[in-house]
Short mmCIF file of N, CA and C in Angstrom, two decimals:
data_model
loop_
_atom_site.label_atom_id
_atom_site.label_comp_id
_atom_site.label_asym_id
_atom_site.label_seq_id
_atom_site.Cartn_x
_atom_site.Cartn_y
_atom_site.Cartn_z
N VAL D 1 -16.90 -96.34 -84.23
CA VAL D 1 -16.74 -94.94 -84.57
C VAL D 1 -17.33 -94.10 -83.43
N PRO D 2 -16.54 -93.22 -82.84
CA PRO D 2 -17.05 -92.35 -81.79
C PRO D 2 -17.97 -91.28 -82.39
N LEU D 3 -19.27 -91.53 -82.34
CA LEU D 3 -20.26 -90.66 -82.97
C LEU D 3 -21.43 -90.50 -82.02
N ALA D 4 -21.94 -89.27 -81.90
CA ALA D 4 -23.07 -89.03 -81.01
C ALA D 4 -24.06 -88.09 -81.69
N GLY D 5 -25.30 -88.23 -81.32
CA GLY D 5 -26.34 -87.33 -81.79
C GLY D 5 -27.39 -87.18 -80.71
N HIS D 6 -27.93 -85.99 -80.60
CA HIS D 6 -28.94 -85.73 -79.58
C HIS D 6 -29.93 -84.72 -80.15
N ALA D 7 -31.22 -84.97 -79.94
CA ALA D 7 -32.26 -84.04 -80.36
C ALA D 7 -33.19 -83.77 -79.19
N GLU D 8 -33.65 -82.52 -79.10
CA GLU D 8 -34.58 -82.16 -78.04
C GLU D 8 -35.52 -81.07 -78.54
N GLU D 9 -36.69 -81.00 -77.92
CA GLU D 9 -37.63 -79.94 -78.25
C GLU D 9 -37.06 -78.61 -77.78
N ALA D 10 -37.20 -77.59 -78.62
CA ALA D 10 -36.70 -76.27 -78.25
C ALA D 10 -37.49 -75.20 -78.98
N GLU D 11 -38.15 -74.33 -78.23
CA GLU D 11 -38.84 -73.17 -78.78
C GLU D 11 -39.73 -73.50 -79.98
N GLY D 12 -40.61 -74.45 -79.81
CA GLY D 12 -41.55 -74.80 -80.86
C GLY D 12 -40.98 -75.63 -81.99
N GLY D 13 -39.78 -76.11 -81.85
CA GLY D 13 -39.16 -76.94 -82.89
C GLY D 13 -38.22 -77.94 -82.26
N LEU D 14 -37.15 -78.23 -82.96
CA LEU D 14 -36.14 -79.18 -82.48
C LEU D 14 -34.77 -78.53 -82.49
N ARG D 15 -33.93 -78.97 -81.60
CA ARG D 15 -32.52 -78.63 -81.63
C ARG D 15 -31.76 -79.95 -81.69
N MET D 16 -30.92 -80.11 -82.70
CA MET D 16 -30.14 -81.34 -82.86
C MET D 16 -28.66 -80.99 -82.75
N ARG D 17 -27.93 -81.86 -82.05
CA ARG D 17 -26.49 -81.71 -81.91
C ARG D 17 -25.82 -83.02 -82.29
N THR D 18 -24.69 -82.93 -82.96
CA THR D 18 -23.93 -84.11 -83.35
C THR D 18 -22.47 -83.93 -82.98
N LEU D 19 -21.77 -85.05 -82.86
CA LEU D 19 -20.36 -85.03 -82.54
C LEU D 19 -19.71 -86.24 -83.20
N LEU D 20 -18.54 -86.01 -83.77
CA LEU D 20 -17.71 -87.08 -84.31
C LEU D 20 -16.31 -86.87 -83.76
N SER D 21 -15.70 -87.94 -83.29
CA SER D 21 -14.39 -87.84 -82.65
C SER D 21 -13.42 -88.86 -83.23
N SER D 22 -12.14 -88.49 -83.20
CA SER D 22 -11.11 -89.47 -83.53
C SER D 22 -11.11 -90.52 -82.42
N ALA D 23 -10.51 -91.66 -82.68
CA ALA D 23 -10.51 -92.76 -81.71
C ALA D 23 -9.87 -92.35 -80.38
N ASP D 24 -8.86 -91.48 -80.43
CA ASP D 24 -8.19 -91.06 -79.20
C ASP D 24 -8.83 -89.82 -78.56
N GLY D 25 -9.86 -89.27 -79.20
CA GLY D 25 -10.55 -88.11 -78.66
C GLY D 25 -9.83 -86.79 -78.85
N GLN D 26 -8.71 -86.79 -79.55
CA GLN D 26 -7.94 -85.57 -79.75
C GLN D 26 -8.57 -84.63 -80.77
N GLU D 27 -9.28 -85.18 -81.73
CA GLU D 27 -9.95 -84.37 -82.75
C GLU D 27 -11.45 -84.57 -82.61
N ILE D 28 -12.17 -83.47 -82.54
CA ILE D 28 -13.62 -83.53 -82.37
C ILE D 28 -14.27 -82.53 -83.32
N VAL D 29 -15.31 -82.97 -83.99
CA VAL D 29 -16.11 -82.09 -84.83
C VAL D 29 -17.51 -82.09 -84.26
N ARG D 30 -18.04 -80.89 -84.01
CA ARG D 30 -19.40 -80.75 -83.49
C ARG D 30 -20.21 -79.91 -84.45
N ALA D 31 -21.50 -80.17 -84.49
CA ALA D 31 -22.41 -79.35 -85.29
C ALA D 31 -23.75 -79.30 -84.57
N GLU D 32 -24.47 -78.21 -84.77
CA GLU D 32 -25.77 -78.01 -84.14
C GLU D 32 -26.67 -77.28 -85.11
N ALA D 33 -27.96 -77.61 -85.08
CA ALA D 33 -28.94 -76.93 -85.93
C ALA D 33 -30.30 -76.97 -85.24
N SER D 34 -31.12 -75.99 -85.56
CA SER D 34 -32.48 -75.92 -85.03
C SER D 34 -33.47 -75.74 -86.17
N GLY D 35 -34.68 -76.24 -85.96
CA GLY D 35 -35.72 -76.10 -86.96
C GLY D 35 -36.90 -76.98 -86.60
N SER D 36 -37.82 -77.12 -87.54
CA SER D 36 -39.02 -77.90 -87.26
C SER D 36 -39.07 -79.22 -88.02
N ASP D 37 -38.21 -79.41 -89.00
CA ASP D 37 -38.20 -80.63 -89.82
C ASP D 37 -37.03 -81.52 -89.40
N ALA D 38 -37.34 -82.57 -88.65
CA ALA D 38 -36.29 -83.44 -88.10
C ALA D 38 -35.43 -84.07 -89.20
N VAL D 39 -36.05 -84.51 -90.28
CA VAL D 39 -35.29 -85.15 -91.36
C VAL D 39 -34.34 -84.15 -92.00
N ALA D 40 -34.82 -82.94 -92.28
CA ALA D 40 -33.97 -81.92 -92.88
C ALA D 40 -32.82 -81.54 -91.96
N LEU D 41 -33.09 -81.45 -90.66
CA LEU D 41 -32.03 -81.14 -89.70
C LEU D 41 -30.96 -82.24 -89.70
N ALA D 42 -31.40 -83.49 -89.63
CA ALA D 42 -30.45 -84.61 -89.61
C ALA D 42 -29.63 -84.67 -90.89
N GLU D 43 -30.28 -84.48 -92.03
CA GLU D 43 -29.55 -84.52 -93.30
C GLU D 43 -28.55 -83.37 -93.40
N GLY D 44 -28.96 -82.19 -92.94
CA GLY D 44 -28.05 -81.05 -92.95
C GLY D 44 -26.84 -81.27 -92.08
N LEU D 45 -27.05 -81.82 -90.89
CA LEU D 45 -25.92 -82.11 -90.00
C LEU D 45 -25.03 -83.21 -90.57
N ALA D 46 -25.65 -84.20 -91.20
CA ALA D 46 -24.87 -85.28 -91.82
C ALA D 46 -23.98 -84.73 -92.94
N ASP D 47 -24.41 -83.68 -93.60
CA ASP D 47 -23.58 -83.04 -94.63
C ASP D 47 -22.50 -82.15 -94.02
N ARG D 48 -22.82 -81.49 -92.91
CA ARG D 48 -21.88 -80.55 -92.30
C ARG D 48 -20.70 -81.23 -91.62
N ILE D 49 -20.95 -82.34 -90.94
CA ILE D 49 -19.86 -83.00 -90.19
C ILE D 49 -18.68 -83.33 -91.09
N PRO D 50 -18.87 -83.99 -92.22
CA PRO D 50 -17.70 -84.26 -93.09
C PRO D 50 -17.05 -82.98 -93.61
N ALA D 51 -17.85 -82.00 -93.95
CA ALA D 51 -17.31 -80.75 -94.49
C ALA D 51 -16.53 -79.97 -93.44
N ASP D 52 -16.87 -80.13 -92.17
CA ASP D 52 -16.21 -79.39 -91.09
C ASP D 52 -15.02 -80.12 -90.48
N GLY D 53 -14.50 -81.14 -91.15
CA GLY D 53 -13.34 -81.86 -90.66
C GLY D 53 -13.59 -83.32 -90.37
N GLY D 54 -14.83 -83.73 -90.41
CA GLY D 54 -15.16 -85.12 -90.13
C GLY D 54 -14.66 -86.10 -91.18
N ARG D 55 -14.52 -85.63 -92.40
CA ARG D 55 -14.06 -86.51 -93.49
C ARG D 55 -12.67 -87.07 -93.14
N GLU D 56 -11.80 -86.22 -92.64
CA GLU D 56 -10.45 -86.65 -92.26
C GLU D 56 -10.48 -87.62 -91.09
N ILE D 57 -11.35 -87.35 -90.13
CA ILE D 57 -11.47 -88.25 -88.98
C ILE D 57 -11.96 -89.62 -89.44
N LEU D 58 -12.98 -89.64 -90.29
CA LEU D 58 -13.52 -90.92 -90.78
C LEU D 58 -12.47 -91.68 -91.59
N ALA D 59 -11.69 -90.97 -92.41
CA ALA D 59 -10.65 -91.63 -93.19
C ALA D 59 -9.60 -92.26 -92.28
N ALA D 60 -9.20 -91.54 -91.24
CA ALA D 60 -8.20 -92.07 -90.30
C ALA D 60 -8.77 -93.29 -89.54
N LEU D 61 -10.06 -93.23 -89.18
CA LEU D 61 -10.67 -94.38 -88.50
C LEU D 61 -10.72 -95.59 -89.42
N ARG D 62 -11.03 -95.38 -90.70
CA ARG D 62 -11.04 -96.50 -91.66
C ARG D 62 -9.66 -97.11 -91.80
N GLU D 63 -8.64 -96.26 -91.91
CA GLU D 63 -7.27 -96.75 -92.07
C GLU D 63 -6.80 -97.54 -90.87
N SER D 64 -7.24 -97.13 -89.68
CA SER D 64 -6.81 -97.80 -88.45
C SER D 64 -7.61 -99.07 -88.18
N GLY D 65 -8.74 -99.23 -88.90
CA GLY D 65 -9.58 -100.39 -88.65
C GLY D 65 -10.48 -100.23 -87.45
N ALA D 66 -10.58 -99.03 -86.91
CA ALA D 66 -11.42 -98.78 -85.73
C ALA D 66 -12.89 -98.86 -86.07
#
C-alpha cells in the first residue's frame, strides 16, 4: 500500500503529514495536522484519510491484491 507519514517539531508542538496513493499514483489523498498530542494527531489523520477519499483507494487496492 503506497502510504506515507511524517512528523516534525513545529512551533512548540508537532506537525504531522500523511499521504495515501493508488498503486499507479494517479489518485492521492493528503492530510496534515498540528498540535501537541502525537497520539491524537495520528488518530485524527487516520480518520481523515478514509473520509477524504482514501476509503475508495484502499478498496481498489484490496480488489487488485496490491
